[in-house]
Tab-separated table of N, CA and C in Angstrom:
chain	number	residue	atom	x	y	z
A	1	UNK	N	19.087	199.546	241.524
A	1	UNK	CA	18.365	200.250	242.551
A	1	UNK	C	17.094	200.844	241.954
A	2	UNK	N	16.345	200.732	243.004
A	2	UNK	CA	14.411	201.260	241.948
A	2	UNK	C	15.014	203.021	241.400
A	3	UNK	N	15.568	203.547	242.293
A	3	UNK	CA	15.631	204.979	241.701
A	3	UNK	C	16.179	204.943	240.476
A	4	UNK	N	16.953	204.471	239.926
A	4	UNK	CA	16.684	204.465	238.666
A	4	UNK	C	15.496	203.828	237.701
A	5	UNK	N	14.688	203.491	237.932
A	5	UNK	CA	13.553	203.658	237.275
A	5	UNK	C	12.617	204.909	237.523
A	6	UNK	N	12.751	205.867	238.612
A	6	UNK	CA	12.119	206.817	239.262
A	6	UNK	C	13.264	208.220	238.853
A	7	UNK	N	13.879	208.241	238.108
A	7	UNK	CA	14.816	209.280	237.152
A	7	UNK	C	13.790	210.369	237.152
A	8	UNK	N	12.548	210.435	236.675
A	8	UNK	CA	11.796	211.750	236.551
A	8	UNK	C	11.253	212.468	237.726
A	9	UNK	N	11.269	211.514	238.868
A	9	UNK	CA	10.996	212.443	240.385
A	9	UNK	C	11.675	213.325	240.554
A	10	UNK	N	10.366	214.442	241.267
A	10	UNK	CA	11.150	216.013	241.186
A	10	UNK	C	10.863	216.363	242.146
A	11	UNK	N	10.426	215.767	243.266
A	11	UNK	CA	9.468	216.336	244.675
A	11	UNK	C	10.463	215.335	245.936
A	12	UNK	N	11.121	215.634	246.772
A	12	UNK	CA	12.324	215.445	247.417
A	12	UNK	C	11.950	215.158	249.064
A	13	UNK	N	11.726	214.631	249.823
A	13	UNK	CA	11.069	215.112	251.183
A	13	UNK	C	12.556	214.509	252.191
A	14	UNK	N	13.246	215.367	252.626
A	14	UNK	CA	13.985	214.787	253.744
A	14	UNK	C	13.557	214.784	255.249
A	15	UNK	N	13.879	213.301	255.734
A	15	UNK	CA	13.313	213.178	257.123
A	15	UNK	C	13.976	212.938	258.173
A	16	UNK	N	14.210	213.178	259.342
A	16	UNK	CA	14.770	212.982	260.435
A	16	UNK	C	13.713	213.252	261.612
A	17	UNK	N	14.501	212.180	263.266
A	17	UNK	CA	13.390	212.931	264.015
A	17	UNK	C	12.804	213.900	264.275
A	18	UNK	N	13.385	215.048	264.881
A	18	UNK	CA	12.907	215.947	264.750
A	18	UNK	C	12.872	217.192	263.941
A	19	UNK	N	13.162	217.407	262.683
A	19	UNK	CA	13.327	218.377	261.424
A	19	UNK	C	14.152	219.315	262.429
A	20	UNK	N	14.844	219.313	263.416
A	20	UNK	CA	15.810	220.129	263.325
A	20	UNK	C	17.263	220.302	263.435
A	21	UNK	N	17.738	218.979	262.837
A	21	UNK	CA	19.314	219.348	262.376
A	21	UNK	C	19.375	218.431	261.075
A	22	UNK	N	19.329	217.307	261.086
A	22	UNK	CA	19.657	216.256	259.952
A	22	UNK	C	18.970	216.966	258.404
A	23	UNK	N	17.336	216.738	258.729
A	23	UNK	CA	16.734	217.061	257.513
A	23	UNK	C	16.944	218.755	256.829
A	24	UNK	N	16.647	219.175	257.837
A	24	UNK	CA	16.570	220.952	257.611
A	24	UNK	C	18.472	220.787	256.709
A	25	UNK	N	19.069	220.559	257.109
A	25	UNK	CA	20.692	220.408	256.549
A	25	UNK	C	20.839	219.937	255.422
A	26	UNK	N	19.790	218.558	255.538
A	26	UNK	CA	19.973	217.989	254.033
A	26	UNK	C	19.097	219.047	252.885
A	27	UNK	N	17.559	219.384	252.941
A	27	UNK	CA	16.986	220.268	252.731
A	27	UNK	C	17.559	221.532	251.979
A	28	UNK	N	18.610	222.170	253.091
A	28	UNK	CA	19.870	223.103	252.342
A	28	UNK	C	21.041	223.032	251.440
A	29	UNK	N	21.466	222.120	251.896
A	29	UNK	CA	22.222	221.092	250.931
A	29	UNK	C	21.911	221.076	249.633
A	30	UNK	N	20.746	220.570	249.744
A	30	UNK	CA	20.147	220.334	248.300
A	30	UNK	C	19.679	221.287	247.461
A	31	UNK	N	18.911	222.344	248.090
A	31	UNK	CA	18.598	223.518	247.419
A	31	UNK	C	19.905	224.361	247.515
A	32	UNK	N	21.168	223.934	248.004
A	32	UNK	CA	22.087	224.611	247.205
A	32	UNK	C	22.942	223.948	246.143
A	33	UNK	N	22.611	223.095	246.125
A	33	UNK	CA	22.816	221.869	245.148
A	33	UNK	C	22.642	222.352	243.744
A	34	UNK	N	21.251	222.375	243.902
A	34	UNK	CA	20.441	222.393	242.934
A	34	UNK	C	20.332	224.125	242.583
A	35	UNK	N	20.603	225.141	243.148
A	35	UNK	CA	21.008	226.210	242.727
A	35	UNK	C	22.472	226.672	241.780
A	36	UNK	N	23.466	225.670	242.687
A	36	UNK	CA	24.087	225.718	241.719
A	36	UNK	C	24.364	224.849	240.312
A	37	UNK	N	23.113	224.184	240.261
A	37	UNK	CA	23.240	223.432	239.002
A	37	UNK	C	22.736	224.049	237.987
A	38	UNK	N	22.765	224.263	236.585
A	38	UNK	CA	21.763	224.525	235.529
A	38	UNK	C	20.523	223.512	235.495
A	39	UNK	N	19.608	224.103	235.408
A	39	UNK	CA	18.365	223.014	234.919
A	39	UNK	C	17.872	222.120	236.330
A	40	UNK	N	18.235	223.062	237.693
A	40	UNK	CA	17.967	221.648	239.093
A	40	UNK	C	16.764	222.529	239.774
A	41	UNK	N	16.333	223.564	238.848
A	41	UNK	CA	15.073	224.095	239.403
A	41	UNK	C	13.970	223.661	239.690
A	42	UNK	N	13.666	222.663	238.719
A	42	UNK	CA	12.494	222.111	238.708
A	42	UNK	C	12.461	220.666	239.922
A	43	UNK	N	13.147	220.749	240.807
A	43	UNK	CA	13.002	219.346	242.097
A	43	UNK	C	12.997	220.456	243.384
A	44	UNK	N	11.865	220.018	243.843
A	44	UNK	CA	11.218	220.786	245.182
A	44	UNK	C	12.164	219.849	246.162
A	45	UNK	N	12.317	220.553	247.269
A	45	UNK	CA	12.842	219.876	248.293
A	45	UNK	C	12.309	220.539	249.675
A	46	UNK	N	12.157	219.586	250.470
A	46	UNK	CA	11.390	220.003	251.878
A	46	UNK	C	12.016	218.941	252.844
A	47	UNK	N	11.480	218.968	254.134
A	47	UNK	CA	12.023	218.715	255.296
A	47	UNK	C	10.935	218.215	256.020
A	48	UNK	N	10.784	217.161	256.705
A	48	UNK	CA	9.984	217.053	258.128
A	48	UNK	C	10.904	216.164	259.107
A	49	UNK	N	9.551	216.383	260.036
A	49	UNK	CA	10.443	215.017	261.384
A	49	UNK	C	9.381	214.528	261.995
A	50	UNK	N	9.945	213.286	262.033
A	50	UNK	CA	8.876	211.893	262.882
A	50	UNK	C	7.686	212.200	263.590
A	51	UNK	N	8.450	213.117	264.680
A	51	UNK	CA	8.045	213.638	265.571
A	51	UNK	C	7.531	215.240	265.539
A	52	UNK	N	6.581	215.811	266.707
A	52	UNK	CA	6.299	216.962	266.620
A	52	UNK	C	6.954	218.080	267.523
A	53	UNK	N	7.873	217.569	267.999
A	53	UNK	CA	8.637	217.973	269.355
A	53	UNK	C	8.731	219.263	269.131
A	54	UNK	N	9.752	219.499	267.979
A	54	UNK	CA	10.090	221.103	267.493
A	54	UNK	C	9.661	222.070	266.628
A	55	UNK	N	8.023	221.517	266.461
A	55	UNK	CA	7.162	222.073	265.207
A	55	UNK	C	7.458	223.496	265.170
A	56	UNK	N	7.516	224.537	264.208
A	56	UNK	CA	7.503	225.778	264.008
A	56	UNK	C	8.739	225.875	264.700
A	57	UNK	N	9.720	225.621	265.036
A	57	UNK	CA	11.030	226.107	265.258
A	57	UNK	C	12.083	226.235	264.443
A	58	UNK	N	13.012	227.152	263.991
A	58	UNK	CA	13.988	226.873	262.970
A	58	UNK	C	15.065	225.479	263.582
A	59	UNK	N	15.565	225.357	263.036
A	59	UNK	CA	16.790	224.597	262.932
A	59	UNK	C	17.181	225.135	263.599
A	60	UNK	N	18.523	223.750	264.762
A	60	UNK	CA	19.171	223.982	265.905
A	60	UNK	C	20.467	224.476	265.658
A	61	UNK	N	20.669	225.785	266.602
A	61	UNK	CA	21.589	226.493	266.298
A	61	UNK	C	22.933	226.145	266.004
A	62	UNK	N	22.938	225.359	266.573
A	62	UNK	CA	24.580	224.346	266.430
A	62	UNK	C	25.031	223.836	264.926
A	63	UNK	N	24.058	223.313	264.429
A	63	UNK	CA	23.460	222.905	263.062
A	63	UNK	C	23.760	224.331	262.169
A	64	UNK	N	22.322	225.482	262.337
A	64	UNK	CA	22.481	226.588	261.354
A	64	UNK	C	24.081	227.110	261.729
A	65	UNK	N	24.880	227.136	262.411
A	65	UNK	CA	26.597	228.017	262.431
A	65	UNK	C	27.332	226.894	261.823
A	66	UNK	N	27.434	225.473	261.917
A	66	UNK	CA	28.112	224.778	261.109
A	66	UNK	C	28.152	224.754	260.024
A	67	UNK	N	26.128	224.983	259.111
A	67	UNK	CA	26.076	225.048	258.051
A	67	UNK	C	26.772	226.707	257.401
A	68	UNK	N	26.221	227.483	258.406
A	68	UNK	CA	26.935	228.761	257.596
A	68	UNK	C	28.189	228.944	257.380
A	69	UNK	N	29.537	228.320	258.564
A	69	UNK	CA	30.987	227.923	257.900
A	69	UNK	C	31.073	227.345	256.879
A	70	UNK	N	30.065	226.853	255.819
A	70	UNK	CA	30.646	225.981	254.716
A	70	UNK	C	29.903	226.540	253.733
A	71	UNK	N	29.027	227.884	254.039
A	71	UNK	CA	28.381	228.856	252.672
A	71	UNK	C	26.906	228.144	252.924
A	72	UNK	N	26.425	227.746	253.545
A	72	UNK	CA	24.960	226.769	253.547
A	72	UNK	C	23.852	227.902	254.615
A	73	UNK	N	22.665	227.905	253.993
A	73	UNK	CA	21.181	229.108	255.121
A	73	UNK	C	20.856	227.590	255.547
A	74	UNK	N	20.254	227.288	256.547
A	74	UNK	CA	19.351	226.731	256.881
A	74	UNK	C	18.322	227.162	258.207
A	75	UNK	N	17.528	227.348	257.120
A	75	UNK	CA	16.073	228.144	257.893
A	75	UNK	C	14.858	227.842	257.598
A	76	UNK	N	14.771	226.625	257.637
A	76	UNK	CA	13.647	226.244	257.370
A	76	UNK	C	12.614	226.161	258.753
A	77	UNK	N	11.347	226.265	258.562
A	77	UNK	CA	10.854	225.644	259.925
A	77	UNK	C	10.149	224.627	259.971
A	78	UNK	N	10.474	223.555	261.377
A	78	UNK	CA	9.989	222.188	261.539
A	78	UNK	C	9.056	221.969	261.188
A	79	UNK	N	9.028	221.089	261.099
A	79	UNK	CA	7.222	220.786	261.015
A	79	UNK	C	7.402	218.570	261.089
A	80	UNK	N	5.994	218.204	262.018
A	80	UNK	CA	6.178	216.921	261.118
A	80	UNK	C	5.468	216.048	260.129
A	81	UNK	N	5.921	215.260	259.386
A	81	UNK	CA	5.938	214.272	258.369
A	81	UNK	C	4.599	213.574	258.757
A	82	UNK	N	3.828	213.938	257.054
A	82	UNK	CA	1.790	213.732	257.257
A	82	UNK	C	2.046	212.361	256.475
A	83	UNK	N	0.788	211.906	256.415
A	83	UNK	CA	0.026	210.640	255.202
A	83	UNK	C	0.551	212.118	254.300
A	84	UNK	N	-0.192	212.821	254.051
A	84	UNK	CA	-0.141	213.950	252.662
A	84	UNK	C	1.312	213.633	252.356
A	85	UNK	N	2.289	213.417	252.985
A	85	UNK	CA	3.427	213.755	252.025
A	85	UNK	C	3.853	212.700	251.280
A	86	UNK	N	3.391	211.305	251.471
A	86	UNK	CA	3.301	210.159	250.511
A	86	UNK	C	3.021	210.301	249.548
A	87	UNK	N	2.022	211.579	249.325
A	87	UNK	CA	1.532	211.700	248.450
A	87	UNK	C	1.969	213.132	247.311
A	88	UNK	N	2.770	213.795	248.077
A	88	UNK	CA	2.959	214.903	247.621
A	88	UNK	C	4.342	215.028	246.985
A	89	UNK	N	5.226	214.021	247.621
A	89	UNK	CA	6.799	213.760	247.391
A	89	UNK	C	7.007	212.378	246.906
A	90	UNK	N	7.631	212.343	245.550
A	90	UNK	CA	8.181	211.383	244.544
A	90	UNK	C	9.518	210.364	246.027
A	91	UNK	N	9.798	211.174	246.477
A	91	UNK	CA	11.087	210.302	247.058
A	91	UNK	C	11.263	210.870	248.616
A	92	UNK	N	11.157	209.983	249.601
A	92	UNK	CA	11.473	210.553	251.254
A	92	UNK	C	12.561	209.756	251.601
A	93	UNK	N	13.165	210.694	251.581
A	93	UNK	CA	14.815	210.501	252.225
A	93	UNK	C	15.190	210.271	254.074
A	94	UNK	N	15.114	209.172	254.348
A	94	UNK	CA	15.281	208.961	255.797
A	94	UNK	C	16.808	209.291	256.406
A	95	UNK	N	17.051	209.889	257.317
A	95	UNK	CA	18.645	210.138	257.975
A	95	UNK	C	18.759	208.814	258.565
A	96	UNK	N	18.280	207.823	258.785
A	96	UNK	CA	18.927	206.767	259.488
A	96	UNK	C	17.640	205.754	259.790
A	97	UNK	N	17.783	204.517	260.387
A	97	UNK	CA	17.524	203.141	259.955
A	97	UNK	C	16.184	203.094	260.691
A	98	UNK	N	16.367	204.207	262.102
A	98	UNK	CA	14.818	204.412	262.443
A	98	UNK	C	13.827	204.786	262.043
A	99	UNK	N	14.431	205.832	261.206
A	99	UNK	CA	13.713	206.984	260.089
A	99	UNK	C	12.649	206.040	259.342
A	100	UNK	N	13.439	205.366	258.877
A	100	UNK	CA	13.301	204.533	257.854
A	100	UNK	C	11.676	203.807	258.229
A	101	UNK	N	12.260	202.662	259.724
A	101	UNK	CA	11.144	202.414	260.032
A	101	UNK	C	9.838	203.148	260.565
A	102	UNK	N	10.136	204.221	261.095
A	102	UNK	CA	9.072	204.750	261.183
A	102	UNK	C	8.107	205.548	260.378
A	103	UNK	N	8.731	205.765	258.817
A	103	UNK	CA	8.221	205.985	257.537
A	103	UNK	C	7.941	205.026	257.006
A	104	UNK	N	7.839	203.942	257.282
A	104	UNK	CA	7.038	202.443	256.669
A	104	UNK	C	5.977	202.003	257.635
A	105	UNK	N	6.369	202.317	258.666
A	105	UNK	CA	5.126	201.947	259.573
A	105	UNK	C	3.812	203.294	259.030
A	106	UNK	N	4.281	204.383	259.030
A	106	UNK	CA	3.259	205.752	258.363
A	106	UNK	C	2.697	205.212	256.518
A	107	UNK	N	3.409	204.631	256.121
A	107	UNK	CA	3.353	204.442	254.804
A	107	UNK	C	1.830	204.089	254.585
A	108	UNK	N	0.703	204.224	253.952
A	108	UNK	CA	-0.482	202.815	253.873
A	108	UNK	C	-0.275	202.270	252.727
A	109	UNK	N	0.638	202.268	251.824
A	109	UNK	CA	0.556	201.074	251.289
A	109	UNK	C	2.029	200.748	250.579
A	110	UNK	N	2.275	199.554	249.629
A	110	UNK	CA	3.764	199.363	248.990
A	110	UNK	C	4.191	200.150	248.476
A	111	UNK	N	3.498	200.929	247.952
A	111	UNK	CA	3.723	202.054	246.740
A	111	UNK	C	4.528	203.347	247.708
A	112	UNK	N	3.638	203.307	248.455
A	112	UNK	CA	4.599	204.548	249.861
A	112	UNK	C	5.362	204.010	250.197
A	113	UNK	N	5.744	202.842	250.775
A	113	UNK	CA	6.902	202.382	251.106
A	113	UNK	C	8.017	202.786	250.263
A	114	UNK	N	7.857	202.236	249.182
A	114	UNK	CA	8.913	202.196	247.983
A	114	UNK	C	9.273	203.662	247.508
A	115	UNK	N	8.564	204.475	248.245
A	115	UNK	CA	8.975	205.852	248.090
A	115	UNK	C	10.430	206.247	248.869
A	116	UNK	N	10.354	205.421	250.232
A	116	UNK	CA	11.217	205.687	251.204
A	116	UNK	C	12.853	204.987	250.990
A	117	UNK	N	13.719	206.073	251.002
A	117	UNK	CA	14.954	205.633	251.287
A	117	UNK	C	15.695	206.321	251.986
A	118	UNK	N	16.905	205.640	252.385
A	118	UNK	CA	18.177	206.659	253.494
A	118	UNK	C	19.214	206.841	252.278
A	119	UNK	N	19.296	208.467	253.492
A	119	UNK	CA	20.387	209.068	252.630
A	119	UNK	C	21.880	208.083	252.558
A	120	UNK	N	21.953	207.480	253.347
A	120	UNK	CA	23.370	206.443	252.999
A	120	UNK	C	23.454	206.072	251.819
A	121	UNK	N	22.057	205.366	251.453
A	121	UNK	CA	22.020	204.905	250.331
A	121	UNK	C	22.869	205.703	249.109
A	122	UNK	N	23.139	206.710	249.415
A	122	UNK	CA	23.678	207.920	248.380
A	122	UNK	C	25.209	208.122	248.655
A	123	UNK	N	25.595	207.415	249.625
A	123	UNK	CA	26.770	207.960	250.164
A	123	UNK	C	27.695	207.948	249.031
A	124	UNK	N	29.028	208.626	248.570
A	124	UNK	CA	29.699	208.512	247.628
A	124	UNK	C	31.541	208.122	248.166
A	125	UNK	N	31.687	209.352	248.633
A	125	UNK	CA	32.858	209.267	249.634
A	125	UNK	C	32.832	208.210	250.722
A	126	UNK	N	31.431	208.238	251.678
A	126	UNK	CA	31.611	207.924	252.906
A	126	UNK	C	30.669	206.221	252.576
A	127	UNK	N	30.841	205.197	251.832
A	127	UNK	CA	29.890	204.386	251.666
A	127	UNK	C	30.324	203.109	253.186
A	128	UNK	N	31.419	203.428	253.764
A	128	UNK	CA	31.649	202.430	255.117
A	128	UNK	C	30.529	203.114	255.375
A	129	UNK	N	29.707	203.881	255.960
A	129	UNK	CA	28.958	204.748	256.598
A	129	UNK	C	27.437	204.507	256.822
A	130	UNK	N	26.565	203.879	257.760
A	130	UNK	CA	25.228	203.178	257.264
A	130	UNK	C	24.155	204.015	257.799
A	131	UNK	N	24.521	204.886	258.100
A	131	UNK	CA	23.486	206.061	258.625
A	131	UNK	C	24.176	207.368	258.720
A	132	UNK	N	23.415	208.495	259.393
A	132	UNK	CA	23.839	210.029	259.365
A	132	UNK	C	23.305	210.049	260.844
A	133	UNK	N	24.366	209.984	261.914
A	133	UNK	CA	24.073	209.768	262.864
A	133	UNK	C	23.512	211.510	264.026
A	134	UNK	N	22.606	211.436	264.550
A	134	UNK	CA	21.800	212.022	264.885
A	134	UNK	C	23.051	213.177	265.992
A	135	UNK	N	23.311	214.124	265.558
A	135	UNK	CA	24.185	215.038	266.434
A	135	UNK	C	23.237	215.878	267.709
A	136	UNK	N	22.313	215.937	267.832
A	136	UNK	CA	21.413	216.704	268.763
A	136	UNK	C	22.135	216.631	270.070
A	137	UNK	N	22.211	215.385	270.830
A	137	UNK	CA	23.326	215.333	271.859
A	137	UNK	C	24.594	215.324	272.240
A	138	UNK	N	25.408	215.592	271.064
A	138	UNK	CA	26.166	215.412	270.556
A	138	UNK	C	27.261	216.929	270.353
A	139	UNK	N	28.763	217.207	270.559
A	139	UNK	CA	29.275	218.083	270.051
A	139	UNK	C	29.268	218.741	268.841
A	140	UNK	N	29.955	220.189	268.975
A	140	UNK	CA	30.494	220.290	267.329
A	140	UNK	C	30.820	219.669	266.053
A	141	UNK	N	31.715	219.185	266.824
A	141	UNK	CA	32.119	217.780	266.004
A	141	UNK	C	31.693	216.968	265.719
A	142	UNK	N	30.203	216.473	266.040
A	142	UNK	CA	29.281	215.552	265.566
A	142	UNK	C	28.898	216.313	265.067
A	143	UNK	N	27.955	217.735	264.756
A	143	UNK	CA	27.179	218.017	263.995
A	143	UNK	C	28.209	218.625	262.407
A	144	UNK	N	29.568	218.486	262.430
A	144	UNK	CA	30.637	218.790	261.601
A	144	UNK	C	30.182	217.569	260.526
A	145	UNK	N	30.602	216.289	261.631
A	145	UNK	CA	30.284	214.602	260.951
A	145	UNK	C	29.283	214.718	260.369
A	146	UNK	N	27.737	214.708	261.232
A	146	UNK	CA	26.793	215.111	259.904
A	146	UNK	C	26.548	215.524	259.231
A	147	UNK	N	27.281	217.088	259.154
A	147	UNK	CA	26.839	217.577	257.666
A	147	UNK	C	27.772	217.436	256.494
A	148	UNK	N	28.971	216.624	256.539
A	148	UNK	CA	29.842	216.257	255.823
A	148	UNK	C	29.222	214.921	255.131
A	149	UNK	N	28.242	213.719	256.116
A	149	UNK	CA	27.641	212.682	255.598
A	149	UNK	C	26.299	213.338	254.304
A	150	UNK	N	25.905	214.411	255.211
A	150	UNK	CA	24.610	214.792	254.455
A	150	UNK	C	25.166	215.233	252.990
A	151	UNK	N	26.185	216.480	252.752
A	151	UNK	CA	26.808	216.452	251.765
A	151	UNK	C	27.254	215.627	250.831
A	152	UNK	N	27.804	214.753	251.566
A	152	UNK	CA	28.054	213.288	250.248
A	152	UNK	C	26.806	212.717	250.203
A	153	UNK	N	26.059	212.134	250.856
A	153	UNK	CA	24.683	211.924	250.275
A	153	UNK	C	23.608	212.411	249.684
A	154	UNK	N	23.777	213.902	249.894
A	154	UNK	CA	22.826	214.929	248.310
A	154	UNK	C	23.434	215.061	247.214
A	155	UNK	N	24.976	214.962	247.591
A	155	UNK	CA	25.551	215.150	246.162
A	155	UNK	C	24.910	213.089	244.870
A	156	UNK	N	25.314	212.582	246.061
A	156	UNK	CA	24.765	211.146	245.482
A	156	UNK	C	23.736	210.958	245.076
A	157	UNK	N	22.896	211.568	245.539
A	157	UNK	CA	21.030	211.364	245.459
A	157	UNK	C	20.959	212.689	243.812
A	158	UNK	N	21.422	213.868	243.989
A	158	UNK	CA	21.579	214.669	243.294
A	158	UNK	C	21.882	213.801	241.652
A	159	UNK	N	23.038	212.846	241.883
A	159	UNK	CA	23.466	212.487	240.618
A	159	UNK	C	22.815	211.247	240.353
A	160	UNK	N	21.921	210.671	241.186
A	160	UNK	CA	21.054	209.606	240.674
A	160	UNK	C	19.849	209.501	240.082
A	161	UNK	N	19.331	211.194	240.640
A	161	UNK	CA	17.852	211.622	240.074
A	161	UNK	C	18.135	212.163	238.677
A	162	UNK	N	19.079	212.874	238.575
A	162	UNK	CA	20.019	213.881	237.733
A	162	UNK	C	19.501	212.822	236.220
């Protein structure tokens, strides 16, 4: 897989449509990840979405109370995904297969492309699993499912950059 040749990336960008449940989750995830690691200070991690739907809004509430049952803040606020962040982030983490494409269509060139991957790709536990399926319309219990996918896939991404 290219990420292992990309071992020294330290700049993290997670994406979903609208930065407010998938990414903002993974985002937390990771910076608690990486808090509780020795030495995981130095990898920035941020959040956008496709879209501008929920710019300047925190994360959807359904989302921030699931994450806080499992010890997780997520408070980030939306925002969406520029050309600048091709440039600003070593690695953009897509929640799912649209993500994906619509961060290659933004890309301008191979080099951005090859920046882009889905968090599946990371999955550890859950590798039947080919996306982090979008809970917004969705119950409790879907947004439970996603942040259990997102978890095994930062912990994966965590130990591949690692």
């Amino acid at each position: 897989m290219e990420m292992k040749e990309n071992m020294d990336k330290r700049k993290i960008l997670f994406v979903c449509l609208g930065n407010i449940c998938r990414s903002p989750a993974a985002e937390g995830v990771m910076k608690k990840l990486l808090e509780e690691r020795a030495g995981g200070t130095d990898i920035v991690v941020d959040s956008a979405g496709i879209g501008p739907w929920h710019a300047g809004q925190l994360p959807d509430s359904r989302m921030r109370r699931c994450g806080a049952r499992r010890g997780y803040r997520f408070d980030s606020i939306a925002r969406q995904v520029g050309h600048e962040d091709f440039t600003r982030f070593d690695i953009i983490v897509a929640m799912d297969g649209d993500n994906v494409k619509a961060l290659r269509a933004l890309a301008r060139s191979e080099a951005e492309r090859r920046k882009i991957v889905c968090l599946s790709d990371f999955f550890i536990e859950n590798r039947h699993c080919a996306t982090v399926p979008d809970p917004y319309y969705g119950t409790d219990s879907d947004f439970e499912t996603a942040l259990t996918l997102i978890e095994d896939g930062c912990r994966g991404l965590l130990e591949e950059i690692s």
